[in-house]
Amino acid sequence: MIDDCKVINLPRVNDPRGNLTFVESGRHVPFEIKRVYYLYDVPGGAERGGHAHKNLRQLIVAMSGSFDVHLDDGRSKKMVHLNRSYNGLFVCPMIWREISNFSSGAVCLVLASNFYDDDDYYRDYAQFQRDVVDSAR
Ligand code: TYD
């Protein structure tokens, strides 16, 4: 499952006046976009995430600056460093994620497949791992 989490190269319109990137719902991301949120003013050394989603799909973009996204599907782990506003990391459901090493002024944009729903979260890693093991049975 962690192999389904891939960096998507978003379209780029390069221009000497400044570059432009666009994202179309269901075309450049493999889901309909229902929500957009962003993390900013992240203090040095802070970490975000620390949870998994049952159904939510997301695209994570470093709009400015850089950060590391640590992914864990309960079996394997990988880390993706994001530092380009034309790259988006697709994160599928049932992936524990932590975001760290934010550069100064970093902005983390997230496009999400659904509205905010607290019931869609795993906030307890042990529970997440139990459900991963159970679903593989
Ligand atoms: P959370 O998803 O834990 O943040 P992160 O994963 O980026 O560290 O959300 C932090 C708080 O913000 C939590 O109390 C719920 C609230 N929240 C919303 O109300 N709407 C949203 O779309 C999001 C993402 C969070």
Coordinates of N, CA and C and ligand atoms in Angstrom, one line a residue:
M1 N 0.8 -1.2 0.0 CA 0.0 0.0 0.0 C 0.8 1.3 0.0
I2 N 2.0 1.2 0.7 CA 2.8 2.4 0.7 C 3.4 2.7 -0.7
D3 N 3.4 1.7 -1.5 CA 3.9 1.9 -2.9 C 2.8 2.7 -3.7
D4 N 1.6 2.8 -3.2 CA 0.6 3.6 -3.9 C 0.8 5.1 -3.6
C5 N 1.6 5.4 -2.6 CA 1.9 6.8 -2.2 C 3.0 7.3 -3.1
K6 N 2.7 8.1 -4.1 CA 3.7 8.5 -5.1 C 3.7 10.0 -5.2
V7 N 4.9 10.5 -5.6 CA 5.0 11.9 -6.0 C 4.4 12.1 -7.4
I8 N 3.5 13.0 -7.5 CA 2.8 13.3 -8.8 C 3.5 14.6 -9.3
N9 N 3.9 14.6 -10.5 CA 4.5 15.8 -11.2 C 3.3 16.6 -11.7
L10 N 3.0 17.7 -11.1 CA 1.9 18.5 -11.6 C 2.3 19.4 -12.8
P11 N 1.3 19.8 -13.6 CA 1.6 20.6 -14.8 C 2.3 21.9 -14.4
R12 N 3.2 22.3 -15.3 CA 3.9 23.5 -15.0 C 3.9 24.4 -16.3
V13 N 3.6 25.6 -16.1 CA 3.6 26.6 -17.2 C 4.8 27.6 -16.8
N14 N 5.9 27.3 -17.4 CA 7.1 28.2 -17.1 C 7.0 29.5 -17.9
D15 N 7.3 30.6 -17.2 CA 7.2 31.9 -17.7 C 8.2 32.8 -17.1
P16 N 8.9 33.6 -17.9 CA 9.9 34.5 -17.2 C 9.2 35.5 -16.2
R17 N 7.9 35.6 -16.2 CA 7.2 36.5 -15.3 C 6.9 35.7 -14.0
G18 N 7.2 34.4 -14.0 CA 6.9 33.6 -12.8 C 6.1 32.4 -13.3
N19 N 6.4 31.2 -12.7 CA 5.8 30.0 -13.1 C 4.4 29.8 -12.6
L20 N 3.7 28.9 -13.2 CA 2.3 28.6 -12.8 C 2.1 27.1 -12.8
T21 N 1.4 26.6 -11.8 CA 1.0 25.2 -11.7 C -0.5 25.1 -11.4
F22 N -1.1 24.2 -12.0 CA -2.6 24.0 -11.7 C -2.9 22.6 -11.4
V23 N -4.0 22.4 -10.7 CA -4.4 21.0 -10.3 C -5.9 20.9 -10.6
E24 N -6.3 20.0 -11.4 CA -7.7 19.8 -11.7 C -8.2 18.6 -11.0
S25 N -9.4 18.7 -10.3 CA -10.0 17.7 -9.5 C -10.3 16.5 -10.4
G26 N -9.8 15.3 -10.0 CA -10.0 14.1 -10.7 C -9.2 13.9 -11.9
R27 N -8.4 14.9 -12.3 CA -7.5 14.7 -13.5 C -6.0 14.6 -13.1
H28 N -5.6 15.6 -12.3 CA -4.2 15.5 -11.9 C -4.0 14.9 -10.6
V29 N -5.1 14.7 -9.9 CA -5.1 14.0 -8.6 C -6.2 12.9 -8.8
P30 N -5.9 11.7 -8.2 CA -6.9 10.6 -8.5 C -8.1 10.6 -7.5
F31 N -8.7 11.8 -7.3 CA -9.9 11.9 -6.5 C -10.5 13.2 -6.8
E32 N -11.8 13.4 -6.4 CA -12.4 14.7 -6.4 C -12.0 15.5 -5.2
I33 N -11.6 16.7 -5.4 CA -11.1 17.5 -4.3 C -12.3 18.2 -3.6
K34 N -12.5 17.9 -2.3 CA -13.6 18.5 -1.6 C -13.1 19.5 -0.5
R35 N -11.8 19.5 -0.2 CA -11.3 20.3 0.9 C -9.9 20.7 0.6
V36 N -9.6 21.9 1.0 CA -8.2 22.4 0.9 C -7.8 22.9 2.3
Y37 N -6.6 22.5 2.8 CA -6.2 23.2 4.0 C -4.7 23.3 3.9
Y38 N -4.1 24.2 4.8 CA -2.7 24.4 4.7 C -2.1 24.7 6.1
L39 N -0.9 24.3 6.2 CA -0.1 24.5 7.5 C 0.9 25.5 7.2
Y40 N 1.0 26.5 8.1 CA 2.0 27.6 7.9 C 2.4 28.1 9.3
D41 N 3.3 29.0 9.3 CA 3.9 29.5 10.6 C 4.3 28.3 11.5
V42 N 4.8 27.3 10.9 CA 5.2 26.1 11.7 C 6.5 26.5 12.5
P43 N 6.6 26.4 13.8 CA 7.8 26.8 14.5 C 8.9 25.7 14.3
G44 N 10.1 26.1 14.3 CA 11.3 25.2 14.1 C 11.2 24.0 15.0
G45 N 11.4 22.8 14.5 CA 11.4 21.6 15.3 C 10.0 21.0 15.5
A46 N 8.9 21.7 15.1 CA 7.6 21.1 15.3 C 7.3 20.0 14.3
E47 N 6.4 19.1 14.7 CA 6.0 18.0 13.9 C 4.4 18.1 13.7
R48 N 3.9 17.8 12.5 CA 2.5 17.7 12.3 C 2.1 16.3 11.9
G49 N 0.8 16.1 11.7 CA 0.4 14.7 11.4 C 0.3 13.9 12.6
G50 N 0.9 12.7 12.6 CA 0.8 11.8 13.7 C -0.6 11.1 13.8
H51 N -1.0 10.7 12.6 CA -2.3 10.0 12.5 C -2.5 9.4 11.1
A52 N -3.5 8.5 11.0 CA -3.8 7.9 9.7 C -5.3 8.2 9.4
H53 N -5.7 8.0 8.2 CA -7.1 8.2 7.8 C -7.6 6.8 7.3
K54 N -8.9 6.6 7.6 CA -9.5 5.3 7.2 C -9.9 5.4 5.7
N55 N -10.4 6.5 5.2 CA -10.8 6.6 3.8 C -10.3 7.8 3.0
L56 N -9.8 8.8 3.8 CA -9.4 10.0 3.1 C -8.2 9.8 2.2
R57 N -8.3 10.4 1.0 CA -7.1 10.5 0.1 C -6.6 12.0 0.0
Q58 N -5.3 12.1 -0.1 CA -4.8 13.5 0.0 C -3.7 13.7 -1.0
L59 N -3.5 14.9 -1.3 CA -2.2 15.3 -2.1 C -1.6 16.4 -1.2
I60 N -0.3 16.2 -0.9 CA 0.4 17.1 0.0 C 1.5 17.8 -0.9
V61 N 1.5 19.1 -0.8 CA 2.4 19.9 -1.7 C 3.1 20.9 -0.8
A62 N 4.4 21.0 -1.0 CA 5.2 22.1 -0.4 C 5.1 23.3 -1.2
M63 N 4.1 24.2 -0.9 CA 3.9 25.4 -1.7 C 5.0 26.4 -1.6
S64 N 5.7 26.3 -0.4 CA 6.8 27.1 -0.2 C 7.8 26.4 0.8
G65 N 9.1 26.5 0.6 CA 10.0 25.9 1.5 C 10.0 24.4 1.4
S66 N 10.3 23.6 2.4 CA 10.4 22.2 2.3 C 10.1 21.5 3.7
F67 N 9.8 20.2 3.6 CA 9.6 19.4 4.8 C 9.7 17.9 4.4
D68 N 9.7 17.1 5.4 CA 9.8 15.6 5.2 C 8.5 15.0 5.6
V69 N 8.0 14.1 4.7 CA 6.8 13.4 5.1 C 7.2 11.9 5.3
H70 N 6.9 11.4 6.5 CA 7.2 10.0 6.9 C 5.9 9.2 6.8
L71 N 6.0 8.2 5.9 CA 4.8 7.4 5.7 C 5.0 6.0 6.2
D72 N 3.9 5.4 6.7 CA 4.0 4.0 7.4 C 2.7 3.3 7.2
D73 N 2.7 2.2 6.5 CA 1.4 1.5 6.2 C 1.2 0.4 7.2
G74 N 2.0 0.4 8.3 CA 1.9 -0.7 9.3 C 2.9 -1.8 9.1
R75 N 3.4 -1.8 7.9 CA 4.4 -2.9 7.6 C 5.7 -2.2 7.1
S76 N 5.6 -1.3 6.1 CA 6.8 -0.7 5.6 C 6.7 0.8 5.8
K77 N 7.9 1.4 5.8 CA 7.9 2.9 6.0 C 8.7 3.5 4.9
K78 N 8.4 4.8 4.6 CA 9.3 5.5 3.7 C 9.2 7.0 4.0
M79 N 10.2 7.7 3.6 CA 10.2 9.2 3.8 C 10.3 9.9 2.4
V80 N 9.5 10.9 2.3 CA 9.6 11.7 1.0 C 9.9 13.2 1.4
H81 N 10.9 13.7 0.8 CA 11.2 15.1 1.1 C 10.5 15.9 0.0
L82 N 9.7 16.9 0.4 CA 9.0 17.7 -0.6 C 9.6 19.1 -0.6
N83 N 10.0 19.6 -1.7 CA 10.5 21.0 -1.8 C 10.2 21.7 -3.1
R84 N 9.3 21.2 -3.8 CA 8.9 21.9 -5.1 C 7.4 22.1 -5.2
S85 N 7.0 23.2 -5.6 CA 5.5 23.5 -5.6 C 4.8 22.8 -6.8
Y86 N 5.6 22.2 -7.7 CA 4.9 21.4 -8.8 C 5.0 19.9 -8.5
N87 N 5.4 19.5 -7.3 CA 5.3 18.1 -6.9 C 4.2 17.9 -5.8
G88 N 3.4 16.9 -5.9 CA 2.4 16.6 -4.9 C 2.6 15.1 -4.5
L89 N 2.6 14.9 -3.2 CA 2.7 13.5 -2.7 C 1.3 13.0 -2.5
F90 N 0.9 12.0 -3.3 CA -0.4 11.3 -3.1 C -0.3 10.4 -1.9
V91 N -1.3 10.5 -0.9 CA -1.3 9.6 0.2 C -2.6 8.9 0.2
C92 N -2.6 7.6 0.1 CA -3.8 6.8 0.1 C -4.3 6.6 1.5
P93 N -5.5 6.0 1.7 CA -6.0 5.7 3.0 C -5.1 4.7 3.8
M94 N -5.3 4.6 5.1 CA -4.6 3.7 6.0 C -3.1 3.8 5.9
I95 N -2.6 5.1 5.9 CA -1.2 5.4 6.0 C -1.0 6.3 7.2
W96 N -0.2 5.9 8.1 CA 0.2 6.7 9.2 C 1.3 7.7 8.7
R97 N 1.1 9.0 8.9 CA 2.0 10.0 8.4 C 2.4 11.0 9.5
E98 N 3.7 11.4 9.4 CA 4.2 12.4 10.2 C 5.0 13.4 9.3
I99 N 4.8 14.7 9.6 CA 5.5 15.7 8.8 C 6.5 16.5 9.7
S100 N 7.7 16.5 9.3 CA 8.7 17.1 10.2 C 9.8 17.9 9.3
N101 N 10.7 18.5 10.0 CA 11.8 19.1 9.4 C 11.4 20.3 8.5
F102 N 10.4 21.0 8.9 CA 9.8 22.2 8.2 C 10.9 23.2 8.1
S103 N 11.2 23.7 6.9 CA 12.1 24.9 6.7 C 11.4 26.1 7.2
S104 N 12.2 27.1 7.4 CA 11.6 28.4 7.9 C 10.7 29.0 6.8
G105 N 9.4 29.3 7.1 CA 8.5 29.9 6.1 C 7.8 28.8 5.3
A106 N 8.0 27.6 5.6 CA 7.4 26.5 4.8 C 5.8 26.6 4.8
V107 N 5.2 26.3 3.7 CA 3.7 26.2 3.6 C 3.4 24.8 3.1
C108 N 2.6 24.1 3.8 CA 2.2 22.7 3.4 C 0.7 22.8 3.0
L109 N 0.5 22.6 1.7 CA -0.9 22.6 1.2 C -1.4 21.2 1.1
V110 N -2.6 20.9 1.5 CA -3.2 19.6 1.4 C -4.5 19.7 0.6
L111 N -4.6 18.9 -0.4 CA -5.9 18.7 -1.1 C -6.5 17.4 -0.7
A112 N -7.7 17.4 -0.3 CA -8.3 16.2 0.4 C -9.6 15.8 -0.3
S113 N -9.9 14.5 -0.3 CA -11.0 13.9 -1.0 C -12.3 14.1 -0.3
N114 N -12.3 14.6 1.0 CA -13.5 14.7 1.7 C -13.5 15.8 2.7
F115 N -14.7 16.2 3.2 CA -14.7 17.2 4.3 C -14.1 16.7 5.5
Y116 N -13.8 17.6 6.5 CA -13.2 17.2 7.7 C -14.2 16.3 8.5
D117 N -13.7 15.1 8.9 CA -14.5 14.2 9.7 C -13.6 13.5 10.7
D118 N -13.9 13.8 12.0 CA -13.0 13.3 13.1 C -13.1 11.8 13.1
D119 N -14.2 11.2 12.7 CA -14.4 9.7 12.8 C -13.5 9.0 11.7
D120 N -12.9 9.8 10.8 CA -12.1 9.1 9.8 C -10.6 9.0 10.2
Y121 N -10.4 9.5 11.4 CA -9.0 9.5 11.9 C -8.6 8.3 12.8
Y122 N -7.4 7.8 12.6 CA -6.8 7.0 13.7 C -5.8 7.9 14.3
R123 N -5.9 8.1 15.6 CA -4.9 9.0 16.3 C -4.0 8.1 17.2
D124 N -4.4 6.8 17.3 CA -3.7 5.9 18.2 C -2.9 4.9 17.3
Y125 N -1.6 4.9 17.3 CA -0.8 4.1 16.4 C -1.1 2.6 16.6
A126 N -1.2 2.2 17.9 CA -1.4 0.8 18.2 C -2.7 0.3 17.7
Q127 N -3.8 1.1 17.7 CA -5.1 0.8 17.2 C -5.0 0.7 15.6
F128 N -4.3 1.6 15.0 CA -4.1 1.6 13.6 C -3.4 0.3 13.2
Q129 N -2.4 -0.1 13.9 CA -1.6 -1.3 13.5 C -2.5 -2.6 13.7
R130 N -3.3 -2.6 14.8 CA -4.2 -3.7 15.0 C -5.1 -3.9 13.9
D131 N -5.7 -2.8 13.4 CA -6.6 -2.8 12.3 C -6.0 -3.2 11.0
V132 N -4.7 -2.8 10.8 CA -4.0 -3.2 9.6 C -3.8 -4.8 9.6
V133 N -3.4 -5.3 10.7 CA -3.2 -6.7 10.9 C -4.5 -7.5 10.7
D134 N -5.6 -7.0 11.3 CA -6.9 -7.6 11.2 C -7.4 -7.6 9.7
S135 N -7.2 -6.5 9.0 CA -7.7 -6.5 7.6 C -6.9 -7.4 6.7
A136 N -5.7 -7.8 7.1 CA -4.9 -8.7 6.2 C -5.3 -10.1 6.5
R137 N -6.1 -10.4 7.5 CA -6.4 -11.8 7.8 C -7.5 -12.3 6.8
Ligands
TYD1 P1 -4.9 17.6 12.4 O1 -5.5 16.9 11.2 O2 -4.6 16.7 13.6 O3 -3.6 18.4 12.0 P2 -2.2 17.9 11.3 O4 -2.4 16.5 10.8 O5 -2.0 18.8 10.2 O6 -1.2 18.0 12.4 O7 -5.9 18.8 12.8 C1 -5.6 19.7 13.9 C2 -6.8 20.4 14.4 O8 -7.5 21.1 13.3 C3 -7.9 19.3 14.8 O9 -8.4 19.8 16.1 C4 -9.0 19.4 13.8 C5 -8.8 20.7 13.1 N1 -9.1 20.6 11.7 C6 -10.3 21.1 11.2 O10 -11.2 21.6 11.9 N2 -10.5 21.0 9.8 C7 -9.6 20.4 9.0 O11 -9.8 20.4 7.8 C8 -8.4 19.9 9.5 C9 -7.3 19.3 8.6 C10 -8.2 20.0 10.9

